[in-house]
Amino acid sequence: MPWTQTLRPSRRSLLAGAAGVAGAALLGGCSDGSGSSGADTGVPLERRMREAAVRDSERLLERYDATVAAHPDLAARLAPLRGAVAEHTGALALAGPVKTGPSPSASGSRSGASPSPSASAPAGAAAAPSAAAVPAKPAEALTALADAERSLAEARTVSLAGAPGELARLLASVAACGAVHAYLLTSTPGAAS
């Protein structure tokens, strides 16, 4: 009888990955306090890393919104995951640039200070390309969203090495959550694993 390997990660592999991310965060946090000259350059580095992480999370939120717009029947399934991504965006932005709040109007006041064109007016311009990129079948749309979560989690895991201590811990937590989101997006709801 031939044996076929499943494409989904097991719970053990997810937990092992989360443990690895947590270990990397602890090691990154321990090696941060090397001297006073590092502290002077650490503040701008942390700010840049936070701003990039917030932009990445905002793009992921746009993908969630585009997927829900293309497949309204997935809204209930995606709502808790999208909510977690929105909370991550807020947590990453707390010590970063000063914002008036999580409302969409805050992005207009921030666009003058942000050097990236993606941060200025992402609502109308970025929503249309994201909506066009959503696959027509709901299962494929979930897989595409899971791929986006997975690649962002991997990118955040890689960035841990250069992150200051507290930010490294936060990125590790958000990356682990993204890996779990990727698993949940590709798993069958209600199925025992």
Tab-separated table of C-alpha atoms in Angstrom:
chain	number	residue	atom	x	y	z
A	1	MET	CA	0.000	0.000	0.000
A	2	PRO	CA	1.606	3.333	-1.043
A	3	TRP	CA	2.139	5.961	1.606
A	4	THR	CA	1.353	9.571	0.770
A	5	GLN	CA	2.582	12.493	2.771
A	6	THR	CA	0.126	15.258	3.636
A	7	LEU	CA	0.971	18.830	2.705
A	8	ARG	CA	-0.235	20.293	5.988
A	9	PRO	CA	2.178	20.680	8.886
A	10	SER	CA	1.517	18.675	12.007
A	11	ARG	CA	0.887	20.271	15.366
A	12	ARG	CA	4.314	19.128	16.473
A	13	SER	CA	6.017	20.896	13.595
A	14	LEU	CA	4.062	24.095	14.299
A	15	LEU	CA	4.984	23.955	17.980
A	16	ALA	CA	8.613	23.208	17.137
A	17	GLY	CA	8.642	26.176	14.751
A	18	ALA	CA	7.105	28.431	17.383
A	19	ALA	CA	9.693	27.227	19.903
A	20	GLY	CA	12.449	27.999	17.423
A	21	VAL	CA	11.075	31.484	16.831
A	22	ALA	CA	10.820	32.072	20.573
A	23	GLY	CA	14.393	30.838	21.067
A	24	ALA	CA	15.642	33.144	18.335
A	25	ALA	CA	13.814	36.042	19.968
A	26	LEU	CA	15.401	35.288	23.319
A	27	LEU	CA	18.854	35.091	21.790
A	28	GLY	CA	18.270	38.299	19.841
A	29	GLY	CA	17.062	40.038	22.975
A	30	CYS	CA	20.068	38.905	25.000
A	31	SER	CA	22.652	40.171	22.538
A	32	ASP	CA	21.122	43.637	22.131
A	33	GLY	CA	22.631	45.583	25.031
A	34	SER	CA	26.238	45.713	23.801
A	35	GLY	CA	27.007	49.394	24.387
A	36	SER	CA	25.884	53.010	24.386
A	37	SER	CA	26.744	53.637	20.717
A	38	GLY	CA	24.373	50.800	19.749
A	39	ALA	CA	21.611	52.466	21.738
A	40	ASP	CA	21.976	55.681	19.713
A	41	THR	CA	21.505	53.875	16.411
A	42	GLY	CA	19.000	51.344	17.849
A	43	VAL	CA	16.178	53.870	18.131
A	44	PRO	CA	16.060	54.768	14.421
A	45	LEU	CA	16.551	51.109	13.476
A	46	GLU	CA	13.661	50.049	15.690
A	47	ARG	CA	11.466	52.777	14.266
A	48	ARG	CA	12.267	51.757	10.692
A	49	MET	CA	11.631	48.105	11.500
A	50	ARG	CA	8.322	48.930	13.189
A	51	GLU	CA	7.184	51.090	10.278
A	52	ALA	CA	8.026	48.306	7.821
A	53	ALA	CA	6.205	45.755	9.974
A	54	VAL	CA	3.136	48.009	10.180
A	55	ARG	CA	3.137	48.469	6.380
A	56	ASP	CA	3.403	44.704	5.903
A	57	SER	CA	0.508	44.130	8.300
A	58	GLU	CA	-1.576	46.777	6.545
A	59	ARG	CA	-0.978	45.041	3.204
A	60	LEU	CA	-2.027	41.758	4.783
A	61	LEU	CA	-5.202	43.426	6.086
A	62	GLU	CA	-5.895	44.626	2.551
A	63	ARG	CA	-5.561	41.042	1.319
A	64	TYR	CA	-8.047	39.873	3.955
A	65	ASP	CA	-10.459	42.640	2.921
A	66	ALA	CA	-10.074	41.799	-0.779
A	67	THR	CA	-10.687	38.112	-0.081
A	68	VAL	CA	-13.834	38.875	1.922
A	69	ALA	CA	-15.022	41.236	-0.819
A	70	ALA	CA	-14.515	38.550	-3.462
A	71	HIS	CA	-15.918	35.739	-1.289
A	72	PRO	CA	-18.456	37.101	1.238
A	73	ASP	CA	-19.244	33.567	2.422
A	74	LEU	CA	-15.734	33.421	3.964
A	75	ALA	CA	-16.291	36.536	6.101
A	76	ALA	CA	-17.203	34.661	9.292
A	77	ARG	CA	-14.201	32.344	8.985
A	78	LEU	CA	-11.749	35.169	8.260
A	79	ALA	CA	-13.062	37.699	10.805
A	80	PRO	CA	-11.100	36.419	13.844
A	81	LEU	CA	-7.879	36.066	11.859
A	82	ARG	CA	-8.259	39.530	10.329
A	83	GLY	CA	-8.977	40.925	13.774
A	84	ALA	CA	-5.749	39.427	15.097
A	85	VAL	CA	-3.781	40.952	12.207
A	86	ALA	CA	-5.359	44.336	12.990
A	87	GLU	CA	-4.327	43.978	16.644
A	88	HIS	CA	-0.787	43.097	15.557
A	89	THR	CA	-0.713	46.252	13.456
A	90	GLY	CA	-1.686	48.302	16.485
A	91	ALA	CA	0.848	46.573	18.742
A	92	LEU	CA	3.646	47.127	16.247
A	93	ALA	CA	2.714	50.798	15.871
A	94	LEU	CA	2.528	51.575	19.615
A	95	ALA	CA	6.149	52.591	20.120
A	96	GLY	CA	6.608	53.645	16.524
A	97	PRO	CA	5.364	56.836	14.877
A	98	VAL	CA	2.679	58.713	16.776
A	99	LYS	CA	-0.763	58.012	15.350
A	100	THR	CA	-4.110	59.482	16.274
A	101	GLY	CA	-5.879	56.128	16.190
A	102	PRO	CA	-6.628	53.032	14.172
A	103	SER	CA	-9.184	54.825	11.986
A	104	PRO	CA	-8.591	55.067	8.224
A	105	SER	CA	-8.415	58.870	8.553
A	106	ALA	CA	-5.140	58.506	10.470
A	107	SER	CA	-3.394	57.269	7.339
A	108	GLY	CA	-4.043	60.616	5.671
A	109	SER	CA	-2.243	62.532	8.422
A	110	ARG	CA	0.599	60.043	8.380
A	111	SER	CA	1.158	60.149	4.620
A	112	GLY	CA	3.101	63.409	4.773
A	113	ALA	CA	5.635	61.951	7.215
A	114	SER	CA	6.003	58.591	5.542
A	115	PRO	CA	8.599	58.286	2.799
A	116	SER	CA	7.011	55.262	1.163
A	117	PRO	CA	4.395	55.705	-1.573
A	118	SER	CA	2.553	52.607	-0.352
A	119	ALA	CA	1.675	54.349	2.908
A	120	SER	CA	0.076	57.284	1.116
A	121	ALA	CA	-3.478	56.565	-0.020
A	122	PRO	CA	-3.417	52.758	0.088
A	123	ALA	CA	-7.192	52.500	0.483
A	124	GLY	CA	-8.352	53.080	-3.078
A	125	ALA	CA	-5.258	52.274	-5.089
A	126	ALA	CA	-4.153	49.069	-3.388
A	127	ALA	CA	-7.625	47.603	-2.861
A	128	ALA	CA	-8.331	47.240	-6.554
A	129	PRO	CA	-5.152	45.265	-7.429
A	130	SER	CA	-5.604	43.056	-4.367
A	131	ALA	CA	-9.196	42.304	-5.336
A	132	ALA	CA	-8.085	41.326	-8.834
A	133	ALA	CA	-5.418	39.028	-7.361
A	134	VAL	CA	-7.947	37.037	-5.301
A	135	PRO	CA	-8.556	33.634	-6.914
A	136	ALA	CA	-12.091	32.875	-8.074
A	137	LYS	CA	-12.510	29.701	-6.009
A	138	PRO	CA	-12.857	30.112	-2.229
A	139	ALA	CA	-10.431	27.266	-1.465
A	140	GLU	CA	-7.794	28.814	-3.707
A	141	ALA	CA	-8.400	32.219	-2.132
A	142	LEU	CA	-7.809	30.726	1.322
A	143	THR	CA	-4.626	29.072	0.074
A	144	ALA	CA	-3.391	32.362	-1.376
A	145	LEU	CA	-4.123	34.115	1.907
A	146	ALA	CA	-2.335	31.334	3.805
A	147	ASP	CA	0.678	31.750	1.509
A	148	ALA	CA	0.716	35.491	2.253
A	149	GLU	CA	0.552	34.817	6.009
A	150	ARG	CA	3.282	32.180	5.769
A	151	SER	CA	5.671	34.333	3.733
A	152	LEU	CA	5.175	37.310	6.048
A	153	ALA	CA	5.775	35.082	9.094
A	154	GLU	CA	8.981	33.798	7.513
A	155	ALA	CA	10.144	37.320	6.673
A	156	ARG	CA	9.499	38.443	10.250
A	157	THR	CA	11.382	35.443	11.581
A	158	VAL	CA	14.381	36.358	9.427
A	159	SER	CA	14.258	39.981	10.609
A	160	LEU	CA	14.550	38.877	14.254
A	161	ALA	CA	18.331	38.736	13.997
A	162	GLY	CA	18.651	42.494	13.529
A	163	ALA	CA	15.807	43.613	15.769
A	164	PRO	CA	16.292	45.223	19.194
A	165	GLY	CA	15.244	43.079	22.168
A	166	GLU	CA	11.623	44.078	22.806
A	167	LEU	CA	10.810	44.398	19.116
A	168	ALA	CA	12.391	40.991	18.482
A	169	ARG	CA	10.088	39.424	21.054
A	170	LEU	CA	7.064	41.141	19.521
A	171	LEU	CA	8.045	40.107	15.980
A	172	ALA	CA	8.571	36.531	17.182
A	173	SER	CA	5.077	36.453	18.664
A	174	VAL	CA	3.508	37.963	15.555
A	175	ALA	CA	5.453	35.575	13.297
A	176	ALA	CA	4.301	32.576	15.335
A	177	CYS	CA	0.721	33.809	15.127
A	178	GLY	CA	1.081	34.219	11.358
A	179	ALA	CA	2.277	30.621	11.066
A	180	VAL	CA	-0.775	29.472	13.007
A	181	HIS	CA	-3.015	31.593	10.761
A	182	ALA	CA	-1.498	29.909	7.702
A	183	TYR	CA	-2.271	26.518	9.210
A	184	LEU	CA	-5.823	27.501	10.135
A	185	LEU	CA	-6.492	28.918	6.685
A	186	THR	CA	-5.570	25.630	5.014
A	187	SER	CA	-7.185	23.303	7.545
A	188	THR	CA	-10.733	22.042	7.275
A	189	PRO	CA	-12.960	23.866	9.790
A	190	GLY	CA	-14.373	21.572	12.440
A	191	ALA	CA	-12.088	18.666	11.527
A	192	ALA	CA	-10.245	16.933	14.341
A	193	SER	CA	-6.492	16.781	13.821
